CSV table of C-alpha atoms (C1' of nucleotides) in Angstrom, one decimal:
chain,number,residue,atom,x,y,z
Y,223,MET,CA,-3.7,8.7,9.0
Y,224,ILE,CA,-4.6,9.8,5.6
Y,225,LEU,CA,-6.5,7.9,3.0
Y,226,SER,CA,-5.9,8.8,-0.6
Y,227,LYS,CA,-8.6,11.2,-2.0
Y,228,THR,CA,-9.7,8.4,-4.3
Y,229,THR,CA,-10.4,6.1,-1.3
Y,230,GLU,CA,-12.3,8.9,0.4
Y,231,TYR,CA,-14.3,9.4,-2.7
Y,232,ALA,CA,-15.1,5.6,-2.8
Y,233,LEU,CA,-16.3,5.7,0.8
Y,234,ASN,CA,-18.3,8.8,0.0
Y,235,VAL,CA,-20.0,7.2,-2.9
Y,236,LEU,CA,-20.8,3.9,-1.3
Y,237,SER,CA,-22.0,5.6,1.9
Y,238,PHE,CA,-24.2,7.9,0.0
Y,239,MET,CA,-25.7,5.1,-2.1
Y,240,ALA,CA,-26.2,3.0,1.1
Y,241,THR,CA,-28.2,5.6,2.8
Y,242,ARG,CA,-30.5,6.6,0.0
Y,243,ASN,CA,-33.3,4.4,-1.1
Y,244,LYS,CA,-33.0,4.8,-4.9
Y,245,GLU,CA,-33.4,1.9,-7.3
Y,246,MET,CA,-30.6,3.2,-9.4
Y,247,TYR,CA,-27.7,5.6,-9.2
Y,248,PRO,CA,-26.5,7.1,-12.5
Y,249,ALA,CA,-23.1,8.7,-12.4
Y,250,GLU,CA,-24.6,12.1,-13.3
Y,251,TYR,CA,-26.9,12.0,-10.2
Y,252,LEU,CA,-24.0,11.1,-7.9
Y,253,TYR,CA,-21.9,13.8,-9.5
Y,254,LYS,CA,-24.6,16.4,-8.7
Y,255,GLU,CA,-25.0,15.2,-5.2
Y,256,LEU,CA,-21.4,14.6,-4.2
Y,257,LYS,CA,-19.5,17.1,-6.3
Y,258,ILE,CA,-16.7,14.6,-7.0
Y,259,PRO,CA,-15.1,15.6,-10.4
Y,260,ARG,CA,-17.4,14.2,-13.1
Y,261,GLN,CA,-15.0,12.2,-15.2
Y,262,TYR,CA,-13.0,11.0,-12.2
Y,263,LEU,CA,-16.1,9.8,-10.5
Y,264,ARG,CA,-17.1,7.9,-13.6
Y,265,ARG,CA,-13.8,6.1,-13.6
Y,266,LEU,CA,-14.1,5.4,-9.9
Y,267,LEU,CA,-17.6,3.9,-10.4
Y,268,THR,CA,-16.3,1.6,-13.1
Y,269,ASP,CA,-13.5,0.7,-10.8
Y,270,LEU,CA,-15.9,0.0,-7.9
Y,271,SER,CA,-17.9,-2.2,-10.2
Y,272,ARG,CA,-14.9,-4.1,-11.3
Y,273,LYS,CA,-14.1,-4.6,-7.7
Y,274,GLY,CA,-17.5,-6.2,-7.1
Y,275,PHE,CA,-19.1,-3.7,-4.8
Y,276,ILE,CA,-21.5,-2.3,-7.3
Y,277,THR,CA,-22.9,-3.4,-10.7
Y,278,SER,CA,-23.1,-1.2,-13.7
Y,279,ILE,CA,-26.2,-1.2,-15.9
Y,280,ARG,CA,-25.5,0.3,-19.3
Y,281,GLY,CA,-27.9,2.1,-21.6
Y,282,ARG,CA,-30.9,4.3,-21.0
Y,283,ASN,CA,-32.2,4.2,-17.4
Y,284,GLY,CA,-28.9,2.6,-16.5
Y,285,GLY,CA,-26.6,3.5,-13.7
Y,286,PHE,CA,-25.1,1.7,-10.7
Y,287,VAL,CA,-26.6,-0.5,-8.0
Y,288,PHE,CA,-25.1,-2.5,-5.2
Y,289,SER,CA,-24.2,-6.0,-6.4
Y,290,ARG,CA,-24.5,-7.5,-3.0
Y,291,ASP,CA,-26.2,-7.1,0.3
Y,292,LEU,CA,-25.2,-4.0,2.3
Y,293,SER,CA,-24.5,-6.1,5.3
Y,294,SER,CA,-21.7,-7.9,3.4
Y,295,ILE,CA,-19.7,-4.8,2.7
Y,296,ASN,CA,-17.6,-3.4,5.5
Y,297,PHE,CA,-15.3,-0.4,5.5
Y,298,ALA,CA,-12.1,-2.4,5.9
Y,299,GLN,CA,-13.0,-4.2,2.6
Y,300,VAL,CA,-13.4,-1.0,0.7
Y,301,ILE,CA,-10.2,0.5,2.0
Y,302,GLU,CA,-8.3,-2.6,1.3
Y,303,ALA,CA,-9.7,-2.8,-2.2
Y,304,MET,CA,-8.8,0.8,-2.9
Y,305,GLU,CA,-5.4,1.1,-1.2
Y,306,GLY,CA,-4.2,-2.4,-1.7
Y,307,GLN,CA,-4.0,-5.3,0.6
Y,308,GLU,CA,-0.9,-4.1,2.4
Y,309,ALA,CA,-2.7,-1.1,3.7
Y,310,MET,CA,-4.6,-3.1,6.3
Y,311,LYS,CA,-2.3,-5.9,6.9
Y,312,THR,CA,0.9,-4.1,7.8
Y,313,CYS,CA,1.5,-1.6,10.5
Y,314,LEU,CA,-1.4,0.8,10.7
Y,315,LEU,CA,1.0,3.7,10.2
Y,316,GLY,CA,2.1,2.2,7.0
Y,317,PHE,CA,5.7,1.4,7.7
Y,318,THR,CA,6.8,-0.6,4.7
Y,319,ALA,CA,9.8,-2.0,6.4
Y,320,CYS,CA,10.4,-2.1,10.0
Y,321,ILE,CA,12.0,1.0,11.4
Y,322,ILE,CA,14.8,-0.5,13.2
Y,323,ASP,CA,16.9,-3.4,12.1
Y,324,HIS,CA,15.3,-6.3,14.0
Y,325,PRO,CA,11.7,-7.4,14.5
Y,326,CYS,CA,9.9,-4.1,14.4
Y,327,VAL,CA,10.1,-2.4,17.8
Y,328,MET,CA,7.2,-0.2,16.9
Y,329,HIS,CA,4.7,-2.8,16.1
Y,330,ASP,CA,3.6,-3.9,19.5
Y,331,LEU,CA,3.7,-0.4,20.9
Y,332,TRP,CA,0.4,0.2,19.3
Y,333,THR,CA,-0.9,-3.2,18.6
Y,334,GLU,CA,-3.8,-2.5,20.8
Y,335,ALA,CA,-4.8,0.8,19.1
Y,336,ARG,CA,-4.2,-0.8,15.8
Y,337,SER,CA,-6.5,-3.8,16.3
Y,338,LYS,CA,-9.2,-1.6,17.8
Y,339,MET,CA,-9.2,0.5,14.6
Y,340,ILE,CA,-9.2,-2.5,12.3
Y,341,GLU,CA,-11.9,-4.1,14.4
Y,342,THR,CA,-14.1,-1.1,14.0
Y,343,LEU,CA,-13.6,-0.9,10.3
Y,344,THR,CA,-14.2,-4.6,9.9
Y,345,ASN,CA,-17.3,-4.7,12.1
Y,346,THR,CA,-19.0,-1.7,10.5
Y,347,SER,CA,-20.9,-2.6,7.4
Y,348,LEU,CA,-22.8,-0.3,5.0
Y,349,ALA,CA,-26.0,-1.8,6.5
Y,350,ASP,CA,-24.9,-0.5,10.0
Y,351,LEU,CA,-24.3,2.9,8.5
Y,352,LYS,CA,-27.7,2.9,6.9
Y,353,ASN,CA,-29.4,2.0,10.2
Y,354,LYS,CA,-27.5,4.6,12.0
Y,355,TYR,CA,-28.4,7.2,9.4
Y,356,GLU,CA,-32.1,6.4,9.6
Y,357,MET,CA,-32.1,6.5,13.4
Y,358,ASP,CA,-30.4,9.9,13.3
Y,359,LYS,CA,-33.0,11.2,10.8
Y,360,ASP,CA,-35.8,10.0,13.1
Y,361,THR,CA,-34.3,11.7,16.1
Y,362,ILE,CA,-34.0,15.0,14.3
Y,363,ALA,CA,-37.5,14.7,13.0
Y,364,GLN,CA,-38.9,14.1,16.5
Y,365,LEU,CA,-36.9,17.0,17.8
Y,366,ASN,CA,-38.2,19.4,15.1
Y,367,ASN,CA,-41.7,18.1,15.8
Y,368,SER,CA,-41.4,18.8,19.5
Y,369,LEU,CA,-40.2,22.3,18.9
Y,370,ILE,CA,-42.9,23.2,16.5
Y,371,HIS,CA,-45.9,21.8,18.3
X,105,MET,CA,-4.1,4.4,7.0
X,106,ILE,CA,-1.2,5.5,5.0
X,107,LEU,CA,1.3,8.1,5.9
X,108,SER,CA,3.2,9.8,3.2
X,109,LYS,CA,6.6,8.3,2.4
X,110,THR,CA,8.2,11.5,3.7
X,111,THR,CA,6.5,11.1,7.1
X,112,GLU,CA,7.6,7.4,7.2
X,113,TYR,CA,11.1,8.5,6.5
X,114,ALA,CA,10.9,11.1,9.3
X,115,LEU,CA,9.7,8.5,11.8
X,116,ASN,CA,12.4,6.1,10.6
X,117,VAL,CA,15.2,8.7,11.0
X,118,LEU,CA,14.1,9.9,14.4
X,119,SER,CA,13.5,6.3,15.7
X,120,PHE,CA,16.8,5.3,14.5
X,121,MET,CA,18.6,8.2,16.1
X,122,ALA,CA,16.7,7.7,19.3
X,123,THR,CA,17.8,4.1,19.7
X,124,ARG,CA,21.5,4.5,18.9
X,125,ASN,CA,23.8,6.1,21.3
X,126,LYS,CA,25.9,8.2,19.0
X,127,GLU,CA,27.0,11.7,19.8
X,128,MET,CA,26.3,12.8,16.2
X,129,TYR,CA,24.5,11.7,13.2
X,130,PRO,CA,25.9,12.9,9.9
X,131,ALA,CA,23.5,12.7,6.9
X,132,GLU,CA,25.9,10.3,5.1
X,133,TYR,CA,25.8,7.9,8.0
X,134,LEU,CA,22.0,7.9,8.2
X,135,TYR,CA,21.9,7.4,4.4
X,136,LYS,CA,24.1,4.3,4.7
X,137,GLU,CA,22.1,2.8,7.5
X,138,LEU,CA,18.6,3.7,6.4
X,139,LYS,CA,18.8,3.6,2.6
X,140,ILE,CA,16.6,6.7,2.3
X,141,PRO,CA,17.5,8.4,-1.0
X,142,ARG,CA,20.6,10.5,-0.2
X,143,GLN,CA,19.6,14.0,-1.3
X,144,TYR,CA,16.0,13.6,-0.2
X,145,LEU,CA,17.2,12.5,3.2
X,146,ARG,CA,19.3,15.6,3.5
X,147,ARG,CA,16.4,17.8,2.8
X,148,LEU,CA,14.3,15.9,5.3
X,149,LEU,CA,17.0,16.4,7.9
X,150,THR,CA,17.1,20.1,7.3
X,151,ASP,CA,13.3,20.1,7.5
X,152,LEU,CA,13.3,18.2,10.8
X,153,SER,CA,15.8,20.7,12.2
X,154,ARG,CA,13.7,23.6,11.1
X,155,LYS,CA,10.8,21.9,12.8
X,156,GLY,CA,12.8,21.8,16.0
X,157,PHE,CA,13.2,18.1,16.5
X,158,ILE,CA,16.9,18.0,15.8
X,159,THR,CA,19.7,20.6,15.5
X,160,SER,CA,22.1,20.7,12.6
X,161,ILE,CA,25.8,21.3,13.2
X,162,ARG,CA,27.7,22.4,10.1
X,163,GLY,CA,31.2,21.9,9.1
X,164,ARG,CA,33.7,19.1,9.7
X,165,ASN,CA,32.5,16.6,12.4
X,166,GLY,CA,29.1,18.1,12.0
X,167,GLY,CA,25.8,16.3,11.6
X,168,PHE,CA,22.5,16.2,13.5
X,169,VAL,CA,21.6,15.7,17.1
X,170,PHE,CA,18.3,15.9,19.0
X,171,SER,CA,17.6,19.4,20.1
X,172,ARG,CA,15.5,18.4,23.0
X,173,ASP,CA,14.9,15.5,25.4
X,174,LEU,CA,13.7,12.3,23.9
X,175,SER,CA,10.9,12.1,26.4
X,176,SER,CA,9.5,15.4,25.0
X,177,ILE,CA,9.0,14.1,21.5
X,178,ASN,CA,6.0,11.9,20.8
X,179,PHE,CA,4.9,10.3,17.6
X,180,ALA,CA,1.8,12.4,17.2
X,181,GLN,CA,3.9,15.5,17.2
X,182,VAL,CA,6.1,14.2,14.4
X,183,ILE,CA,3.2,13.1,12.3
X,184,GLU,CA,1.4,16.4,12.8
X,185,ALA,CA,4.6,18.4,12.0
X,186,MET,CA,5.0,16.4,8.8
X,187,GLU,CA,1.5,16.0,7.6
X,188,GLY,CA,0.0,19.2,8.8
X,189,GLN,CA,-2.1,19.9,11.8
X,190,GLU,CA,-5.3,18.7,10.2
X,191,ALA,CA,-4.0,15.2,9.9
X,192,MET,CA,-4.5,14.5,13.6
X,193,LYS,CA,-7.4,16.8,14.4
X,194,THR,CA,-10.0,15.7,11.9
X,195,CYS,CA,-11.4,12.3,11.4
X,196,LEU,CA,-8.7,9.7,11.6
X,197,LEU,CA,-9.7,8.3,8.2
X,198,GLY,CA,-9.1,11.7,6.8
X,199,PHE,CA,-12.5,12.6,5.6
X,200,THR,CA,-12.2,16.2,4.5
X,201,ALA,CA,-15.9,16.8,4.4
X,202,CYS,CA,-18.5,14.7,6.0
X,203,ILE,CA,-19.7,11.8,3.9
X,204,ILE,CA,-23.3,12.4,4.1
X,205,ASP,CA,-25.1,15.7,4.1
X,206,HIS,CA,-25.7,16.3,7.8
X,207,PRO,CA,-23.4,16.1,10.8
X,208,CYS,CA,-21.1,13.3,9.8
X,209,VAL,CA,-22.8,10.0,10.5
X,210,MET,CA,-19.4,8.3,10.3
X,211,HIS,CA,-17.6,10.1,13.0
X,212,ASP,CA,-19.1,8.6,16.1
X,213,LEU,CA,-19.0,5.2,14.6
X,214,TRP,CA,-15.3,5.0,15.3
X,215,THR,CA,-14.8,7.8,17.8
X,216,GLU,CA,-13.5,5.2,20.3
X,217,ALA,CA,-11.1,3.6,17.9
X,218,ARG,CA,-9.9,7.0,16.8
X,219,SER,CA,-9.2,8.3,20.2
X,220,LYS,CA,-7.4,5.1,21.2
X,221,MET,CA,-5.0,5.6,18.3
X,222,ILE,CA,-4.3,9.2,18.9
X,223,GLU,CA,-3.8,8.4,22.6
X,224,THR,CA,-1.2,5.9,21.8
X,225,LEU,CA,0.6,8.1,19.4
X,226,THR,CA,0.5,11.0,21.8
X,227,ASN,CA,1.6,8.9,24.8
X,228,THR,CA,4.5,7.2,23.1
X,229,SER,CA,7.7,9.2,23.2
X,230,LEU,CA,11.0,8.5,21.6
X,231,ALA,CA,12.3,7.8,25.1
X,232,ASP,CA,9.7,5.1,25.4
X,233,LEU,CA,10.8,3.7,22.1
X,234,LYS,CA,14.4,3.7,23.2
X,235,ASN,CA,13.6,1.9,26.5
X,236,LYS,CA,11.6,-0.7,24.7
X,237,TYR,CA,14.5,-1.2,22.2
X,238,GLU,CA,17.0,-1.8,24.9
X,239,MET,CA,14.8,-4.1,26.8
X,240,ASP,CA,14.3,-6.2,23.7
X,241,LYS,CA,18.0,-6.3,23.0
X,242,ASP,CA,18.6,-7.6,26.6
X,243,THR,CA,16.0,-10.3,26.2
X,244,ILE,CA,17.6,-11.5,23.0
X,245,ALA,CA,21.1,-11.4,24.4
X,246,GLN,CA,19.9,-13.5,27.4
X,247,LEU,CA,18.2,-15.9,25.1
X,248,ASN,CA,21.3,-16.4,23.0
X,249,ASN,CA,23.3,-16.8,26.2
X,250,SER,CA,21.1,-19.5,27.6
X,251,LEU,CA,21.3,-21.4,24.3
X,252,ILE,CA,25.0,-21.3,24.0
X,253,HIS,CA,26.0,-22.2,27.6
V,79,DT,C1',46.0,28.7,5.5
V,80,DT,C1',44.3,25.2,2.9
V,81,DA,C1',41.9,20.9,2.3
V,82,DA,C1',38.4,17.8,3.9
V,83,DA,C1',34.0,17.0,5.8
V,84,DT,C1',30.1,18.6,6.6
V,85,DT,C1',25.2,21.2,6.0
V,86,DA,C1',22.2,24.7,3.1
V,87,DC,C1',20.1,26.0,-0.9
V,88,DT,C1',18.3,26.0,-5.5
V,89,DA,C1',16.8,24.2,-9.7
V,90,DC,C1',15.4,20.5,-12.1
V,91,DA,C1',13.6,15.6,-13.3
V,92,DA,C1',10.7,11.6,-12.7
V,93,DA,C1',6.8,9.2,-10.9
V,94,DA,C1',2.3,9.1,-8.9
V,95,DA,C1',-2.2,10.9,-8.1
V,96,DG,C1',-5.8,13.5,-9.5
V,97,DG,C1',-8.6,15.5,-13.2
V,98,DT,C1',-10.5,16.4,-18.2
V,99,DA,C1',-12.2,15.5,-23.0
V,100,DG,C1',-14.2,13.0,-26.4
V,101,DC,C1',-15.7,9.2,-28.8
V,102,DA,C1',-17.4,4.3,-28.8
V,103,DT,C1',-20.9,1.2,-27.1
V,104,DT,C1',-25.2,-0.3,-25.1
V,105,DT,C1',-30.1,-0.1,-24.2
V,106,DA,C1',-34.9,1.6,-23.6
V,107,DT,C1',-38.5,4.0,-25.6
V,108,DA,C1',-40.8,7.4,-28.6
U,92,DT,C1',-35.4,2.6,-36.3
U,93,DA,C1',-33.6,6.7,-34.6
U,94,DT,C1',-32.6,9.2,-30.6
U,95,DA,C1',-31.6,10.0,-26.0
U,96,DA,C1',-29.5,8.5,-21.9
U,97,DA,C1',-26.6,5.9,-19.9
U,98,DT,C1',-21.6,3.3,-19.2
U,99,DG,C1',-16.8,2.0,-21.2
U,100,DC,C1',-12.5,3.2,-22.8
U,101,DT,C1',-8.4,5.8,-24.1
U,102,DA,C1',-5.5,9.5,-24.4
U,103,DC,C1',-4.0,13.4,-22.4
U,104,DC,C1',-3.3,17.3,-19.0
U,105,DT,C1',-2.2,19.2,-14.2
U,106,DT,C1',-0.6,19.0,-9.6
U,107,DT,C1',1.7,16.9,-5.9
U,108,DT,C1',5.1,14.0,-4.2
U,109,DT,C1',9.4,11.9,-4.5
U,110,DG,C1',14.1,11.9,-6.1
U,111,DT,C1',18.7,14.0,-8.2
U,112,DA,C1',22.6,17.2,-9.1
U,113,DG,C1',25.5,20.6,-8.3
U,114,DT,C1',27.2,24.6,-6.0
U,115,DA,C1',27.7,27.6,-1.9
U,116,DA,C1',28.7,28.2,2.9
U,117,DT,C1',30.7,26.6,7.3
U,118,DT,C1',33.9,24.5,10.3
U,119,DT,C1',37.7,21.6,11.9
U,120,DA,C1',42.2,20.1,11.8
U,121,DA,C1',46.4,19.0,9.4
DNA sequence: TTAAATTACTACAAAAAGGTAGCATTTATA
DNA sequence: TATAAATGCTACCTTTTTGTAGTAATTTAA
């Protein structure tokens, strides 16, 4: 039920980057916006670039950008990359071995719930998130407008 | 997506106890069956008894027994007791703060998946698990029978 | 009534996760 | 070409989680 802090940070960073329209995201900027511990964040960013989600650009005016299209990155991929492949493949509750002694009695009890969750995580891309974010912004802007005028 | 090892152990122990029909479960017996580190298991058992799931009986012939009816213990309760109340109340993915800056864009993206999961965990009791276990056993026994005769 | 079988408690050790500091390297631009 | 602004890397520190050891207390039964 709980992702590691590091995975949460990863989702935070990528979600943030996906919803802003900057050309470049230097670590220092992300640090100020997201308040993730500075050095830890930098390691995480390097890690995310090794994992192929973002690309690092060194030197002055450098920073990080997405290395592929937002629509090709979904939440399940990010979680899997951070937590390890097992995390999404095995029982959602993370049973490393089956509880009882023969083919895990638990598994099919929540197969449905489990697949629903994985489905959502797999079907939701950063592009979807971005769209949702902009729609929300518009709705709020219209609301403010109608209140003021 | 990942429960702590300790919570997994707790679910293992309780599921095991729920599906066997012993009068008493001494720590040493559970240790041999489940291979959870001996001393750690003992602490966990004490903890589970403090939390009201099982009762400890000290002295010779002692051990642990359920302190209430199996049908009154569901998985959500166990997880919540082990991981803390927040675990089940907040976002299933464990976001401590919202990802973006205004009312969490993520949340409603998987509200449905989330409630499905919680629903299953809440609606499945140890009694359900036990029933399922015995039905499975019967099915296998019948299958073996039909193959032999 | 003493020994054996059990849980309770406490203190410590090891491993994993999270966090920090500082220097090396790269690159754009003044 | 020197400097500033960026990432890369390595080594270390702190906290949390997991695991171990040993002794005290309790209870049954020989």
